[in-house]
JSON list of C-alpha atoms in Angstrom, two decimals:
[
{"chain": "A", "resi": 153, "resn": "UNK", "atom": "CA", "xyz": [-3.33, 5.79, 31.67]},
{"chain": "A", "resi": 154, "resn": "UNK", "atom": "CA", "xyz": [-6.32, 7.86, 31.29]},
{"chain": "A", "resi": 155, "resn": "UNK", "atom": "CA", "xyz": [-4.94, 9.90, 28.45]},
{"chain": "A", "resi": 156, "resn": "UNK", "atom": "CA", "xyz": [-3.99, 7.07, 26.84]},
{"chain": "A", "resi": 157, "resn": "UNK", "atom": "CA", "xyz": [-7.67, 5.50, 26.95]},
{"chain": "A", "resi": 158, "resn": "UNK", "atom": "CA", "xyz": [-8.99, 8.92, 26.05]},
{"chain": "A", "resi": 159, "resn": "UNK", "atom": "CA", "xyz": [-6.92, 8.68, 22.59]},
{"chain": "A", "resi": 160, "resn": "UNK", "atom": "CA", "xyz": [-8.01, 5.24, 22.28]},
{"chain": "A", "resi": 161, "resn": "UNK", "atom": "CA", "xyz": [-11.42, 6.30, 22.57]},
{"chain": "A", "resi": 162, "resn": "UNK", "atom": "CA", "xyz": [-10.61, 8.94, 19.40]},
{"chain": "A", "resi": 163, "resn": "UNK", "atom": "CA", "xyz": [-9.27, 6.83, 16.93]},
{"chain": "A", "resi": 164, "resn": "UNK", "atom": "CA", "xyz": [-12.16, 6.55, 13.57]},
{"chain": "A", "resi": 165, "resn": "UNK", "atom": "CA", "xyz": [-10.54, 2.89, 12.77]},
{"chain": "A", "resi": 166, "resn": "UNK", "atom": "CA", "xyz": [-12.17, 3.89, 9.31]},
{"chain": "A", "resi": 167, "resn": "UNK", "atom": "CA", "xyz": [-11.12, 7.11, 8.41]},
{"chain": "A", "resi": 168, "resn": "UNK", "atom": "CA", "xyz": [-7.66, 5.30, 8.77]},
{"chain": "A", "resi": 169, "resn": "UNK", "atom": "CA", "xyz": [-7.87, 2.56, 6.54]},
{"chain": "A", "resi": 170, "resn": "UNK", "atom": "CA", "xyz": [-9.68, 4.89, 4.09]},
{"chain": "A", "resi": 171, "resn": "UNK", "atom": "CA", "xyz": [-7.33, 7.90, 4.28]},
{"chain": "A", "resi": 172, "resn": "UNK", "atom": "CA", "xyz": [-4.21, 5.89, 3.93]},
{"chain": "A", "resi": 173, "resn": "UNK", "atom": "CA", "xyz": [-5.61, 3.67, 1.15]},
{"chain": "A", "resi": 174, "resn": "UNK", "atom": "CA", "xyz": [-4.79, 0.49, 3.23]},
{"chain": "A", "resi": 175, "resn": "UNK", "atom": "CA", "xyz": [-5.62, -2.94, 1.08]},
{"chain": "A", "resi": 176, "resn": "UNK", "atom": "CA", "xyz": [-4.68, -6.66, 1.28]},
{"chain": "A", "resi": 177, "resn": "UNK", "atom": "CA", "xyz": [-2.42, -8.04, 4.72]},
{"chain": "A", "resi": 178, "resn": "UNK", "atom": "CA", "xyz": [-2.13, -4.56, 6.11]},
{"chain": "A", "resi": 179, "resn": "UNK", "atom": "CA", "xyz": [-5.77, -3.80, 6.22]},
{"chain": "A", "resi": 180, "resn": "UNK", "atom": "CA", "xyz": [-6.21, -7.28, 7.54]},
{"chain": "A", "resi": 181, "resn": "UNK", "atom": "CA", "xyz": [-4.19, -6.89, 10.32]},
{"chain": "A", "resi": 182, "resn": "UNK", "atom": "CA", "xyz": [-5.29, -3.21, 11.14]},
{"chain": "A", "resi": 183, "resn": "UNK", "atom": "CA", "xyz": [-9.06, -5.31, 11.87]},
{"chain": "A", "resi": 184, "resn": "UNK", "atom": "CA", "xyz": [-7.80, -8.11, 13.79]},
{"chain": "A", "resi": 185, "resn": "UNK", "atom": "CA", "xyz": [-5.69, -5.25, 15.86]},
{"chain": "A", "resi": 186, "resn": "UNK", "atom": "CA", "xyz": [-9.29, -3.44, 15.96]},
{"chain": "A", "resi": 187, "resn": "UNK", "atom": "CA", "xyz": [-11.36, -6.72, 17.16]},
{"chain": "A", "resi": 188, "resn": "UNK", "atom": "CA", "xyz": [-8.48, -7.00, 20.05]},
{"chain": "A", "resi": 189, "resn": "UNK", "atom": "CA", "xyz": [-8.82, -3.33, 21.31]},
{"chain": "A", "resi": 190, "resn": "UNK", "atom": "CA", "xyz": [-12.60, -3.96, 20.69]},
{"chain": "A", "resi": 191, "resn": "UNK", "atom": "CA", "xyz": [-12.62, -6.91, 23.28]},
{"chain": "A", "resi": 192, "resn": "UNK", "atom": "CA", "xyz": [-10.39, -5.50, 25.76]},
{"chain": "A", "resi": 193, "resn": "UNK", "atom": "CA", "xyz": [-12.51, -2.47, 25.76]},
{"chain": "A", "resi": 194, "resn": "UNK", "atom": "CA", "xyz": [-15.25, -4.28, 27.00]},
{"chain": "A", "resi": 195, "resn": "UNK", "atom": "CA", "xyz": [-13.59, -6.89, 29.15]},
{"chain": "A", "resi": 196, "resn": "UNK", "atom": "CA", "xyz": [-11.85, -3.81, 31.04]},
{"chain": "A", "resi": 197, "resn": "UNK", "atom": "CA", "xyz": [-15.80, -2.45, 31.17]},
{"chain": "A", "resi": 198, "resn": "UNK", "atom": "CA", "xyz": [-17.52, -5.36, 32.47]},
{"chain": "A", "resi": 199, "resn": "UNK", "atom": "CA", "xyz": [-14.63, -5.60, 35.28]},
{"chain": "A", "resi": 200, "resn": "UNK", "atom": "CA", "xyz": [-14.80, -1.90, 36.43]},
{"chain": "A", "resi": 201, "resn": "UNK", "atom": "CA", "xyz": [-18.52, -1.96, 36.45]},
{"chain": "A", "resi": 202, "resn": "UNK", "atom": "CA", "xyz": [-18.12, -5.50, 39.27]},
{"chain": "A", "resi": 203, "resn": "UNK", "atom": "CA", "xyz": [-17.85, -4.49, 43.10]},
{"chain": "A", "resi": 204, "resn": "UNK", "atom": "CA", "xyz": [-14.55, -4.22, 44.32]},
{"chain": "A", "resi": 205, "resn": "UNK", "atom": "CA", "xyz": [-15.42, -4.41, 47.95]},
{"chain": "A", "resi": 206, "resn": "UNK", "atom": "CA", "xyz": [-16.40, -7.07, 50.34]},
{"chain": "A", "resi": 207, "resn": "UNK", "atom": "CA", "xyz": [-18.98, -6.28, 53.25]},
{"chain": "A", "resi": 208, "resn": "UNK", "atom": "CA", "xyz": [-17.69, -9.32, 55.72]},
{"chain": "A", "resi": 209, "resn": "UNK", "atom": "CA", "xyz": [-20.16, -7.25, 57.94]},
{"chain": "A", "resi": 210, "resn": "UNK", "atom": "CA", "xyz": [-23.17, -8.76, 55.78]},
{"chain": "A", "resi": 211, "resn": "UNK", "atom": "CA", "xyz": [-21.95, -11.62, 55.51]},
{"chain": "A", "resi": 212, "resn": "UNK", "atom": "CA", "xyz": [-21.21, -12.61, 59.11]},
{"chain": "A", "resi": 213, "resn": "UNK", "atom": "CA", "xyz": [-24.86, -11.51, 60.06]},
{"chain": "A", "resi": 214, "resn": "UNK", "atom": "CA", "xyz": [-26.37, -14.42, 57.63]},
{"chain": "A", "resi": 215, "resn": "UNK", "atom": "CA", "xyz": [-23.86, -17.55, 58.36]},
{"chain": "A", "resi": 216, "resn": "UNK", "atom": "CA", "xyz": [-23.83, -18.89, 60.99]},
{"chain": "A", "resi": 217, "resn": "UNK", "atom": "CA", "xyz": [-20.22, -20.38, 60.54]},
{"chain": "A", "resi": 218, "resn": "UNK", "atom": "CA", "xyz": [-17.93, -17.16, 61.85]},
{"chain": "A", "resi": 219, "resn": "UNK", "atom": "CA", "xyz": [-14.62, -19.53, 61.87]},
{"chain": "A", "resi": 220, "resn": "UNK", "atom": "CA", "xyz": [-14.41, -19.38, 58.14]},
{"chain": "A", "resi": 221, "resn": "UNK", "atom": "CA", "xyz": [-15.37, -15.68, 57.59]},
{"chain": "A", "resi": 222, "resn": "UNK", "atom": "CA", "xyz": [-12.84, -14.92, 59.50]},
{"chain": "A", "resi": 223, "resn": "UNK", "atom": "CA", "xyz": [-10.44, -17.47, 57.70]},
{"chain": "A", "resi": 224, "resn": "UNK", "atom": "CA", "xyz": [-11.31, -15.58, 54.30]},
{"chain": "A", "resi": 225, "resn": "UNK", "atom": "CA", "xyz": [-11.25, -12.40, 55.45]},
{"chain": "A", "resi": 226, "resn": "UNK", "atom": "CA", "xyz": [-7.49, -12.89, 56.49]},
{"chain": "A", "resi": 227, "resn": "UNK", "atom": "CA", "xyz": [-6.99, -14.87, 53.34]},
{"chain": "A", "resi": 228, "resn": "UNK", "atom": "CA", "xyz": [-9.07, -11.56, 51.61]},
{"chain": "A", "resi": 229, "resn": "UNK", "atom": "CA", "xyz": [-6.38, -8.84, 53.33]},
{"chain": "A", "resi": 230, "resn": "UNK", "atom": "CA", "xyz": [-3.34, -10.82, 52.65]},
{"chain": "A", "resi": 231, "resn": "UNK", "atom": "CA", "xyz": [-3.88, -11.45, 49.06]},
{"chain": "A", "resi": 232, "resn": "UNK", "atom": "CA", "xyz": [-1.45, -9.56, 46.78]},
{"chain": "A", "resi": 233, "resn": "UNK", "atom": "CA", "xyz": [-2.20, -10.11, 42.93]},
{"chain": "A", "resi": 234, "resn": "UNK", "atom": "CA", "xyz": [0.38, -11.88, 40.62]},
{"chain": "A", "resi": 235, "resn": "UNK", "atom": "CA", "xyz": [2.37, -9.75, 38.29]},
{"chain": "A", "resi": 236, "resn": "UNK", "atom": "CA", "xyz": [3.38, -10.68, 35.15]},
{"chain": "A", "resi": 237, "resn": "UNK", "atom": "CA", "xyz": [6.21, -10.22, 32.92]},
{"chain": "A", "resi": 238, "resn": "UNK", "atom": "CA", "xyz": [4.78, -8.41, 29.88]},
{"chain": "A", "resi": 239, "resn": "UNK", "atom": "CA", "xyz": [7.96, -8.20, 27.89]},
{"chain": "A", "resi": 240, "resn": "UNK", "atom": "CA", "xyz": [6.99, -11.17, 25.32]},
{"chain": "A", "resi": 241, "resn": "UNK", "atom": "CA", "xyz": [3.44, -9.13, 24.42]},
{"chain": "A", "resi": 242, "resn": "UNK", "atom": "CA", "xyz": [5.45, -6.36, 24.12]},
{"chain": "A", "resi": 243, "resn": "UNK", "atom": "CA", "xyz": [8.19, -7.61, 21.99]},
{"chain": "A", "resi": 244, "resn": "UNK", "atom": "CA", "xyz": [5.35, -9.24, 19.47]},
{"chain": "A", "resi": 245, "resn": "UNK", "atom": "CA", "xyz": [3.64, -5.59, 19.85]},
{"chain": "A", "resi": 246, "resn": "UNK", "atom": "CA", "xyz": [7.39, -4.22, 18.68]},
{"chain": "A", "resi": 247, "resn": "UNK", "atom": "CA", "xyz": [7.22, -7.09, 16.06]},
{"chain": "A", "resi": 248, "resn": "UNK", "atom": "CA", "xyz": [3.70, -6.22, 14.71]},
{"chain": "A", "resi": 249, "resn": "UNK", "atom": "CA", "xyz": [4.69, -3.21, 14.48]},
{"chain": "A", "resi": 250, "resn": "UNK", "atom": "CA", "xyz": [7.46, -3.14, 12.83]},
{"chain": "A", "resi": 251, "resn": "UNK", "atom": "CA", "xyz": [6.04, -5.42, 9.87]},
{"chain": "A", "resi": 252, "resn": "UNK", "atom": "CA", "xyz": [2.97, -2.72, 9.65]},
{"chain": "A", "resi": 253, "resn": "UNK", "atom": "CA", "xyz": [5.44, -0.27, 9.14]},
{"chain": "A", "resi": 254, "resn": "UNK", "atom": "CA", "xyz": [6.99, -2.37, 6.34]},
{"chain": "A", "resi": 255, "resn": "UNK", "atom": "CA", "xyz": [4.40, -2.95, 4.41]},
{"chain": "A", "resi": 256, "resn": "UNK", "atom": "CA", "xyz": [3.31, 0.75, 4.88]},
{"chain": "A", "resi": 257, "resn": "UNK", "atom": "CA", "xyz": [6.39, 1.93, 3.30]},
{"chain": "A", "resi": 258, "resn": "UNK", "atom": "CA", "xyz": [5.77, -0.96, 0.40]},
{"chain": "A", "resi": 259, "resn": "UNK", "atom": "CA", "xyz": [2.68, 0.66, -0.13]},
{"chain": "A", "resi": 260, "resn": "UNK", "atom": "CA", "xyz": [3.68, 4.13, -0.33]},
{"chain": "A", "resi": 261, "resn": "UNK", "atom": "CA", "xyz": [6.15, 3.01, -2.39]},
{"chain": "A", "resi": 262, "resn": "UNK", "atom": "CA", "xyz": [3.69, 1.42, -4.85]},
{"chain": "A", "resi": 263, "resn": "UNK", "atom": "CA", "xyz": [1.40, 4.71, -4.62]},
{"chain": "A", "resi": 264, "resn": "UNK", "atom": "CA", "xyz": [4.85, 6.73, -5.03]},
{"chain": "A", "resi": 265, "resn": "UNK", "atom": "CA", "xyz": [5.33, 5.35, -8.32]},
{"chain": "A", "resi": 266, "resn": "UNK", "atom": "CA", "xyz": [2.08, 5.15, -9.52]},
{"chain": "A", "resi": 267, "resn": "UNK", "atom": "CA", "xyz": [1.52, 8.88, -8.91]},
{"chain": "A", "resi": 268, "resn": "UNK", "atom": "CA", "xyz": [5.02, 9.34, -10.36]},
{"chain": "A", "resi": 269, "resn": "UNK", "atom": "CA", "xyz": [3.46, 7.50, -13.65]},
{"chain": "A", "resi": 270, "resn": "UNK", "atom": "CA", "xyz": [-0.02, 8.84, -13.26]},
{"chain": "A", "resi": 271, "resn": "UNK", "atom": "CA", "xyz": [2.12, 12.79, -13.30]},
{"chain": "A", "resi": 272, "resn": "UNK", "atom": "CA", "xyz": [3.85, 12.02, -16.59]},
{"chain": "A", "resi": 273, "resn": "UNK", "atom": "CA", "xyz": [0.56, 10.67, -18.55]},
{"chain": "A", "resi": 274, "resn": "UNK", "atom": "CA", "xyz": [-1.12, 13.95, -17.29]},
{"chain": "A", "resi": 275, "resn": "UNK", "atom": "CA", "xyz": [1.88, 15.77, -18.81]},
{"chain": "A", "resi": 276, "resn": "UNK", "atom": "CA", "xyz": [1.70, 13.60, -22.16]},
{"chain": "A", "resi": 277, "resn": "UNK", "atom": "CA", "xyz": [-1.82, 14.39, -22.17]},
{"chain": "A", "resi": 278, "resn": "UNK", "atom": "CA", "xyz": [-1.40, 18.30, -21.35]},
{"chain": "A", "resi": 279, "resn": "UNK", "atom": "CA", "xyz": [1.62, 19.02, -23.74]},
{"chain": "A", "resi": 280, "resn": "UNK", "atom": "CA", "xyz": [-0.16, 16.44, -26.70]},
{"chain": "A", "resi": 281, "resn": "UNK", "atom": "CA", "xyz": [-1.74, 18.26, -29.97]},
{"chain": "A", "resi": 282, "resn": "UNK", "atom": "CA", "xyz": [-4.55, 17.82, -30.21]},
{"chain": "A", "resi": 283, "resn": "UNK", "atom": "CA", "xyz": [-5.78, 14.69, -33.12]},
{"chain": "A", "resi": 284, "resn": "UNK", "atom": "CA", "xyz": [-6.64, 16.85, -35.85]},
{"chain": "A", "resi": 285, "resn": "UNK", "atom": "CA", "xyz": [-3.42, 18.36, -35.91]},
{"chain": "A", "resi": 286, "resn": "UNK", "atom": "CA", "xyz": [-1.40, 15.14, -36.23]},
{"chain": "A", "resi": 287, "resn": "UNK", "atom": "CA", "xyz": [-0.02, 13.98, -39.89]},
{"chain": "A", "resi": 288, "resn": "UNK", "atom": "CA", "xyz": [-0.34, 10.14, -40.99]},
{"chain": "A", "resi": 289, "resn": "UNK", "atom": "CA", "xyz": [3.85, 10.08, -40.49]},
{"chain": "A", "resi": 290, "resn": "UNK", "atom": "CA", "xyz": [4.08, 11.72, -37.10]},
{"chain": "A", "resi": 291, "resn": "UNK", "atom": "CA", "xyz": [0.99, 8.86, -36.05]},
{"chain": "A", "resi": 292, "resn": "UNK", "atom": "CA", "xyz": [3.41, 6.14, -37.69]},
{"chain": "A", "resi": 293, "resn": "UNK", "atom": "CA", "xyz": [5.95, 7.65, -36.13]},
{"chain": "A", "resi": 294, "resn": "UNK", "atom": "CA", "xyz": [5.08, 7.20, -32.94]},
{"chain": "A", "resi": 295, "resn": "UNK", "atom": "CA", "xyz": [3.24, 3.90, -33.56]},
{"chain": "A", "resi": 296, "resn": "UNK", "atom": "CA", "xyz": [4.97, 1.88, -36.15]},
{"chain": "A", "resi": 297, "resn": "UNK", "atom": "CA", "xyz": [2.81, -1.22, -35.83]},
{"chain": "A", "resi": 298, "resn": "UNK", "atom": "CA", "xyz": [-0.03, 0.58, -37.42]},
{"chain": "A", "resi": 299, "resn": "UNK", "atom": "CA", "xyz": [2.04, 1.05, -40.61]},
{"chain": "A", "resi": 300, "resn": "UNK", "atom": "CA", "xyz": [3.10, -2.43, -40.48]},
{"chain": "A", "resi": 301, "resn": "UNK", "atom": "CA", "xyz": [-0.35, -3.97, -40.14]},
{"chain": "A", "resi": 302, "resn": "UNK", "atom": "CA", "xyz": [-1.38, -1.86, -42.80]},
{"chain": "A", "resi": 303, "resn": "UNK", "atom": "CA", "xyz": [1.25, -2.85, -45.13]},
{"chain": "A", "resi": 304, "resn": "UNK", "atom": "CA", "xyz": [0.20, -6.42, -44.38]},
{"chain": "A", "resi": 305, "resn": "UNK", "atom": "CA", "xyz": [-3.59, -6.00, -45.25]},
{"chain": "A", "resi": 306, "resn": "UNK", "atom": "CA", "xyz": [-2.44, -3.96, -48.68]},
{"chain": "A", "resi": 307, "resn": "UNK", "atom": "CA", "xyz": [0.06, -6.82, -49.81]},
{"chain": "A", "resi": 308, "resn": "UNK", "atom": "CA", "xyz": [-3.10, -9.36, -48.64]},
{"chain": "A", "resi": 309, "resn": "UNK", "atom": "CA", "xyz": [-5.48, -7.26, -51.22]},
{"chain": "A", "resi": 310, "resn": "UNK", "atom": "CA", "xyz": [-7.51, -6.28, -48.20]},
{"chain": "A", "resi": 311, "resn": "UNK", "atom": "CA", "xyz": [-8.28, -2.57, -48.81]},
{"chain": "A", "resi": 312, "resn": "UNK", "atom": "CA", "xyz": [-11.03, -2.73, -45.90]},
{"chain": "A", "resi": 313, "resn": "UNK", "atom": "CA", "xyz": [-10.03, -2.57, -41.87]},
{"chain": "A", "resi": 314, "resn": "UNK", "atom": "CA", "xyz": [-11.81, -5.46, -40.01]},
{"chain": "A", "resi": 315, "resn": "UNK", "atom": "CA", "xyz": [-14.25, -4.38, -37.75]},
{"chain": "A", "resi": 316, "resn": "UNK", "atom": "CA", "xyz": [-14.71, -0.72, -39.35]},
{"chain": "A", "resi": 317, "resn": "UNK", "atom": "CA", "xyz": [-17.80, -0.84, -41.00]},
{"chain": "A", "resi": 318, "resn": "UNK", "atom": "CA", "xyz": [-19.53, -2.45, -37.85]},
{"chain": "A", "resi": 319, "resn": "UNK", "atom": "CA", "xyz": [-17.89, 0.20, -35.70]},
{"chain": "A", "resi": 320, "resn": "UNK", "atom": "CA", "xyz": [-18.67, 3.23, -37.82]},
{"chain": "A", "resi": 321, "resn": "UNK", "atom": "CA", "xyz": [-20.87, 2.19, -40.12]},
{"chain": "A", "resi": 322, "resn": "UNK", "atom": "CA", "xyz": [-21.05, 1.99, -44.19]},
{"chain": "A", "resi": 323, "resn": "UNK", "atom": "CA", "xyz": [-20.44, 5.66, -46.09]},
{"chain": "A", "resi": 324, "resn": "UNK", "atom": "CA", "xyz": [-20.62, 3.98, -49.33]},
{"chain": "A", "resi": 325, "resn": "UNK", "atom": "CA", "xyz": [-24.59, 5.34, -49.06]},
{"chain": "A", "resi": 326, "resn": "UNK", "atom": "CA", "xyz": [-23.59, 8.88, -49.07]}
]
């Protein structure tokens, strides 16, 4: 038990959901998990911090009424506490867990793909030449819509692109 509440005592609740990038239900329930082992904490503080004993010594020298010292003294040494079967809390513990570990593996799915996405733009953008390099076909060829737009504006008689002129400004000056 004491090892146990010494690696309770350990855990940085924040470097957690930081380092492991937890969002949305998960890092919801990692809190509410976090508020409960909060409270318990202290609960289990306040108790251990109460007497345990009982002088019946004191208290027989200030009442006067021995019979029922006595009486709860006997009822004091007989007592034996209740126990309690713990297997529901643990099966909703098992439960908990087991949908935490769920929608960890979602997750690292999700981040699993995006890094597998995020690893083939860097490649794109590490194996790309660079703009200057690139001929009007080879840009159509990899964008077709631009030559199609264009075509559109020329058969319209538009010879200007919308928005260029406020974007880069008017060269007719030079």
């Amino acid at each position: 038990m004491a090892v146990g509440r010494s690696a309770a005592l350990k855990v940085d609740w924040t470097k957690i959901s930081t380092s492991l990038g937890l969002k949305g239900q998960t890092a919801a329930s990692l809190q509410a998990f976090k508020k409960r082992n909060d409270d318990a904490r202290r609960r289990l503080q306040m108790l251990s911090e109460q007497a345990q004993t009982v002088d019946f010594a004191q208290y027989r020298t200030v009442l006067k009424n021995q019979s029922v010292i006595d009486e709860i003294e006997s009822h004091f040494k007989t007592f034996k506490p209740a126990t309690y079967d713990v297997g529901r809390q643990i099966k909703a513990i098992e439960a908990f867990e087991g949908q935490a570990i769920k929608n960890a593996e979602i997750t690292k799915g999700k981040v699993d793909e995006e890094l597998r996405d995020l690893e083939k733009t860097l490649g794109n953008i590490e194996t790309a030449r660079p703009f200057e390099d690139l001929t009007v076909d080879e840009v159509v060829a990899a964008r077709p819509d631009i030559d199609e737009r264009t075509a559109q504006l020329v058969s319209k008689g538009r010879w200007h692109v919308p928005g260029y002129k406020e974007k880069f400004g008017d060269l007719s000056i030079l």
